[in-house]
């Protein structure tokens, strides 16, 4: 087995709250400087910036997965992470179909642009990406798993936009691959206050919106290869694969 350092929650210039310095090459260089082996690009309700970063990362030995931080109808944030182009494209179609027609106010929220490897703008999203989809958390989970992705409720310890905050609890029948904690707490501290979650797998990621945040929280995957199937086995503690969280 190999140990791979992963940060699976990174935003780019496409996210309205993402810093303008979060360009494809800058993200790859910062991830490499932080000695990350795996990252996932998870902009709000869009996958459109991820493939360029995956291409740049592959050329330099960094494994990049494409995904999104999706806002559910309940206004909870969940991570959806994919590997294959067909699955990514179909999930983008799903996001486009269910994102409401609320226009972005650039002065209030900032630009929502995707750029190429030369930082030239190739797309601008006119709809506000931080809006909630018209899909429930159960519907989104079903779609993610239908498309062979990882489904991870995001930063469940936060007081805003976490599934625990929005619903009051994590539904026992929700099929999650893991749940995410922010850097502000540890699994031990959180489970001590929420003992019903003691048997869940917890990951930690940076939720980076600025370059200096990339890699400040991470998860170690003990797996054979850097692919989504191996990572899923580790998250479910199967076939001798397992994970370790950031040593804060």
PDB file of C-alpha atoms in Angstrom, residues 70-210:
ATOM      1  CA  UNK A  70     -23.410  21.282  -4.245  1.00  0.00           C
ATOM      2  CA  UNK A  71     -25.992  23.304  -2.330  1.00  0.00           C
ATOM      3  CA  UNK A  72     -29.050  21.154  -1.663  1.00  0.00           C
ATOM      4  CA  UNK A  73     -32.654  22.324  -1.496  1.00  0.00           C
ATOM      5  CA  UNK A  74     -32.235  22.307   2.292  1.00  0.00           C
ATOM      6  CA  UNK A  75     -29.250  24.709   1.812  1.00  0.00           C
ATOM      7  CA  UNK A  76     -26.748  22.139   2.997  1.00  0.00           C
ATOM      8  CA  UNK A  77     -23.388  21.765   1.252  1.00  0.00           C
ATOM      9  CA  UNK A  78     -22.271  18.365  -0.022  1.00  0.00           C
ATOM     10  CA  UNK A  79     -19.216  17.294  -2.018  1.00  0.00           C
ATOM     11  CA  UNK A  80     -19.611  15.291  -5.221  1.00  0.00           C
ATOM     12  CA  UNK A  81     -16.356  13.909  -6.673  1.00  0.00           C
ATOM     13  CA  UNK A  82     -15.926  12.046  -9.982  1.00  0.00           C
ATOM     14  CA  UNK A  83     -13.212  10.493 -12.120  1.00  0.00           C
ATOM     15  CA  UNK A  84     -14.558   9.681 -15.589  1.00  0.00           C
ATOM     16  CA  UNK A  85     -15.385  12.361 -18.173  1.00  0.00           C
ATOM     17  CA  UNK A  86     -18.805  10.929 -18.989  1.00  0.00           C
ATOM     18  CA  UNK A  87     -19.821  10.988 -15.326  1.00  0.00           C
ATOM     19  CA  UNK A  88     -18.511  14.548 -14.904  1.00  0.00           C
ATOM     20  CA  UNK A  89     -20.349  15.769 -17.993  1.00  0.00           C
ATOM     21  CA  UNK A  90     -23.611  14.139 -16.981  1.00  0.00           C
ATOM     22  CA  UNK A  91     -23.372  15.637 -13.515  1.00  0.00           C
ATOM     23  CA  UNK A  92     -22.761  19.085 -15.027  1.00  0.00           C
ATOM     24  CA  UNK A  93     -25.925  18.639 -17.078  1.00  0.00           C
ATOM     25  CA  UNK A  94     -27.758  17.773 -13.863  1.00  0.00           C
ATOM     26  CA  UNK A  95     -26.419  20.902 -12.152  1.00  0.00           C
ATOM     27  CA  UNK A  96     -27.400  23.088 -15.112  1.00  0.00           C
ATOM     28  CA  UNK A  97     -30.885  21.623 -15.098  1.00  0.00           C
ATOM     29  CA  UNK A  98     -31.518  22.226 -11.402  1.00  0.00           C
ATOM     30  CA  UNK A  99     -29.691  25.508 -10.670  1.00  0.00           C
ATOM     31  CA  UNK A 100     -32.349  28.264 -10.363  1.00  0.00           C
ATOM     32  CA  UNK A 101     -32.418  31.224 -12.723  1.00  0.00           C
ATOM     33  CA  UNK A 102     -31.149  33.717 -10.166  1.00  0.00           C
ATOM     34  CA  UNK A 103     -28.679  36.017 -11.882  1.00  0.00           C
ATOM     35  CA  UNK A 104     -25.302  36.765 -10.362  1.00  0.00           C
ATOM     36  CA  UNK A 105     -24.699  40.292  -9.067  1.00  0.00           C
ATOM     37  CA  UNK A 106     -21.033  40.823  -9.918  1.00  0.00           C
ATOM     38  CA  UNK A 107     -20.716  43.848  -7.657  1.00  0.00           C
ATOM     39  CA  UNK A 108     -22.063  41.880  -4.710  1.00  0.00           C
ATOM     40  CA  UNK A 109     -20.726  38.371  -5.255  1.00  0.00           C
ATOM     41  CA  UNK A 110     -17.856  38.740  -7.722  1.00  0.00           C
ATOM     42  CA  UNK A 111     -17.157  37.247 -11.129  1.00  0.00           C
ATOM     43  CA  UNK A 112     -17.885  33.609 -11.984  1.00  0.00           C
ATOM     44  CA  UNK A 113     -15.493  32.762 -14.794  1.00  0.00           C
ATOM     45  CA  UNK A 114     -13.688  29.669 -16.003  1.00  0.00           C
ATOM     46  CA  UNK A 115     -10.251  30.102 -17.554  1.00  0.00           C
ATOM     47  CA  UNK A 116      -7.904  28.004 -19.643  1.00  0.00           C
ATOM     48  CA  UNK A 117      -4.314  27.053 -18.833  1.00  0.00           C
ATOM     49  CA  UNK A 118      -3.193  30.517 -19.992  1.00  0.00           C
ATOM     50  CA  UNK A 119      -5.718  32.224 -17.691  1.00  0.00           C
ATOM     51  CA  UNK A 120      -7.804  33.415 -20.636  1.00  0.00           C
ATOM     52  CA  UNK A 121     -11.525  33.500 -19.859  1.00  0.00           C
ATOM     53  CA  UNK A 122     -13.419  30.789 -21.735  1.00  0.00           C
ATOM     54  CA  UNK A 123     -16.752  30.853 -19.898  1.00  0.00           C
ATOM     55  CA  UNK A 124     -18.773  33.083 -17.599  1.00  0.00           C
ATOM     56  CA  UNK A 125     -21.653  31.714 -15.533  1.00  0.00           C
ATOM     57  CA  UNK A 126     -24.482  34.233 -15.430  1.00  0.00           C
ATOM     58  CA  UNK A 127     -26.562  32.405 -12.832  1.00  0.00           C
ATOM     59  CA  UNK A 128     -25.546  32.721  -9.184  1.00  0.00           C
ATOM     60  CA  UNK A 129     -23.602  29.570  -8.343  1.00  0.00           C
ATOM     61  CA  UNK A 130     -24.113  29.765  -4.592  1.00  0.00           C
ATOM     62  CA  UNK A 131     -27.883  29.351  -4.989  1.00  0.00           C
ATOM     63  CA  UNK A 132     -29.558  26.193  -3.727  1.00  0.00           C
ATOM     64  CA  UNK A 133     -30.546  23.591  -6.303  1.00  0.00           C
ATOM     65  CA  UNK A 134     -34.177  22.483  -6.449  1.00  0.00           C
ATOM     66  CA  UNK A 135     -33.022  18.991  -5.421  1.00  0.00           C
ATOM     67  CA  UNK A 136     -33.032  17.474  -1.945  1.00  0.00           C
ATOM     68  CA  UNK A 137     -29.962  15.948  -0.354  1.00  0.00           C
ATOM     69  CA  UNK A 138     -31.415  12.468  -1.007  1.00  0.00           C
ATOM     70  CA  UNK A 139     -31.923  13.223  -4.694  1.00  0.00           C
ATOM     71  CA  UNK A 140     -28.397  14.572  -5.062  1.00  0.00           C
ATOM     72  CA  UNK A 141     -26.897  11.588  -3.247  1.00  0.00           C
ATOM     73  CA  UNK A 142     -28.753   9.221  -5.565  1.00  0.00           C
ATOM     74  CA  UNK A 143     -27.507  11.064  -8.660  1.00  0.00           C
ATOM     75  CA  UNK A 144     -23.890  11.146  -7.446  1.00  0.00           C
ATOM     76  CA  UNK A 145     -23.841   7.419  -6.769  1.00  0.00           C
ATOM     77  CA  UNK A 146     -25.667   6.691 -10.034  1.00  0.00           C
ATOM     78  CA  UNK A 147     -22.707   8.405 -11.726  1.00  0.00           C
ATOM     79  CA  UNK A 148     -20.088   6.457  -9.733  1.00  0.00           C
ATOM     80  CA  UNK A 149     -19.044   9.440  -7.623  1.00  0.00           C
ATOM     81  CA  UNK A 150     -18.136  10.001  -3.988  1.00  0.00           C
ATOM     82  CA  UNK A 151     -20.796  11.699  -1.877  1.00  0.00           C
ATOM     83  CA  UNK A 152     -19.531  13.525   1.222  1.00  0.00           C
ATOM     84  CA  UNK A 153     -21.566  16.001   3.313  1.00  0.00           C
ATOM     85  CA  UNK A 154     -19.297  19.031   3.701  1.00  0.00           C
ATOM     86  CA  UNK A 155     -17.965  20.665   6.897  1.00  0.00           C
ATOM     87  CA  UNK A 156     -20.680  19.149   9.095  1.00  0.00           C
ATOM     88  CA  UNK A 157     -19.287  20.922  12.177  1.00  0.00           C
ATOM     89  CA  UNK A 158     -19.996  24.404  10.776  1.00  0.00           C
ATOM     90  CA  UNK A 159     -22.930  26.539  11.853  1.00  0.00           C
ATOM     91  CA  UNK A 160     -23.758  27.546   8.280  1.00  0.00           C
ATOM     92  CA  UNK A 161     -24.595  25.361   5.292  1.00  0.00           C
ATOM     93  CA  UNK A 162     -23.853  22.029   6.959  1.00  0.00           C
ATOM     94  CA  UNK A 163     -26.328  19.169   6.811  1.00  0.00           C
ATOM     95  CA  UNK A 164     -26.308  18.813  10.599  1.00  0.00           C
ATOM     96  CA  UNK A 165     -27.068  22.506  11.065  1.00  0.00           C
ATOM     97  CA  UNK A 166     -29.764  22.626   8.381  1.00  0.00           C
ATOM     98  CA  UNK A 167     -31.546  19.392   9.333  1.00  0.00           C
ATOM     99  CA  UNK A 168     -30.526  19.133  12.978  1.00  0.00           C
ATOM    100  CA  UNK A 169     -28.894  15.726  12.424  1.00  0.00           C
ATOM    101  CA  UNK A 170     -27.339  13.489   9.795  1.00  0.00           C
ATOM    102  CA  UNK A 171     -30.102  11.204   8.442  1.00  0.00           C
ATOM    103  CA  UNK A 172     -29.216   7.593   9.297  1.00  0.00           C
ATOM    104  CA  UNK A 173     -30.422   6.319   5.914  1.00  0.00           C
ATOM    105  CA  UNK A 174     -28.386   8.775   3.829  1.00  0.00           C
ATOM    106  CA  UNK A 175     -25.768   6.781   1.886  1.00  0.00           C
ATOM    107  CA  UNK A 176     -22.579   8.760   2.464  1.00  0.00           C
ATOM    108  CA  UNK A 177     -19.045   7.677   1.621  1.00  0.00           C
ATOM    109  CA  UNK A 178     -17.716   9.861   4.442  1.00  0.00           C
ATOM    110  CA  UNK A 179     -18.499  13.090   6.245  1.00  0.00           C
ATOM    111  CA  UNK A 180     -16.196  16.094   6.254  1.00  0.00           C
ATOM    112  CA  UNK A 181     -14.942  18.120   9.195  1.00  0.00           C
ATOM    113  CA  UNK A 182     -13.336  21.528   8.940  1.00  0.00           C
ATOM    114  CA  UNK A 183      -9.879  22.214  10.371  1.00  0.00           C
ATOM    115  CA  UNK A 184     -11.537  23.737  13.452  1.00  0.00           C
ATOM    116  CA  UNK A 185     -12.109  20.411  15.197  1.00  0.00           C
ATOM    117  CA  UNK A 186     -11.057  16.764  15.292  1.00  0.00           C
ATOM    118  CA  UNK A 187     -13.030  13.560  14.887  1.00  0.00           C
ATOM    119  CA  UNK A 188     -12.576  12.805  18.586  1.00  0.00           C
ATOM    120  CA  UNK A 189     -13.887  16.201  19.683  1.00  0.00           C
ATOM    121  CA  UNK A 190     -16.818  16.088  17.307  1.00  0.00           C
ATOM    122  CA  UNK A 191     -17.866  12.507  18.084  1.00  0.00           C
ATOM    123  CA  UNK A 192     -17.656  13.280  21.798  1.00  0.00           C
ATOM    124  CA  UNK A 193     -20.520  15.739  21.252  1.00  0.00           C
ATOM    125  CA  UNK A 194     -22.301  13.691  18.565  1.00  0.00           C
ATOM    126  CA  UNK A 195     -21.863  10.083  19.592  1.00  0.00           C
ATOM    127  CA  UNK A 196     -24.418   8.800  17.071  1.00  0.00           C
ATOM    128  CA  UNK A 197     -21.818   9.481  14.361  1.00  0.00           C
ATOM    129  CA  UNK A 198     -19.030   7.421  15.932  1.00  0.00           C
ATOM    130  CA  UNK A 199     -19.120   4.728  13.236  1.00  0.00           C
ATOM    131  CA  UNK A 200     -18.874   7.140  10.302  1.00  0.00           C
ATOM    132  CA  UNK A 201     -15.716   7.794   8.326  1.00  0.00           C
ATOM    133  CA  UNK A 202     -14.495  11.380   8.723  1.00  0.00           C
ATOM    134  CA  UNK A 203     -12.292  13.246   6.269  1.00  0.00           C
ATOM    135  CA  UNK A 204     -10.701  16.665   6.613  1.00  0.00           C
ATOM    136  CA  UNK A 205     -10.045  19.080   3.779  1.00  0.00           C
ATOM    137  CA  UNK A 206      -9.070  22.728   3.488  1.00  0.00           C
ATOM    138  CA  UNK A 207     -12.195  24.139   1.751  1.00  0.00           C
ATOM    139  CA  UNK A 208      -9.633  26.478   0.214  1.00  0.00           C
ATOM    140  CA  UNK A 209     -10.808  29.744  -1.321  1.00  0.00           C
ATOM    141  CA  UNK A 210      -7.304  31.274  -1.227  1.00  0.00           C
TER     142      UNK A 210
END
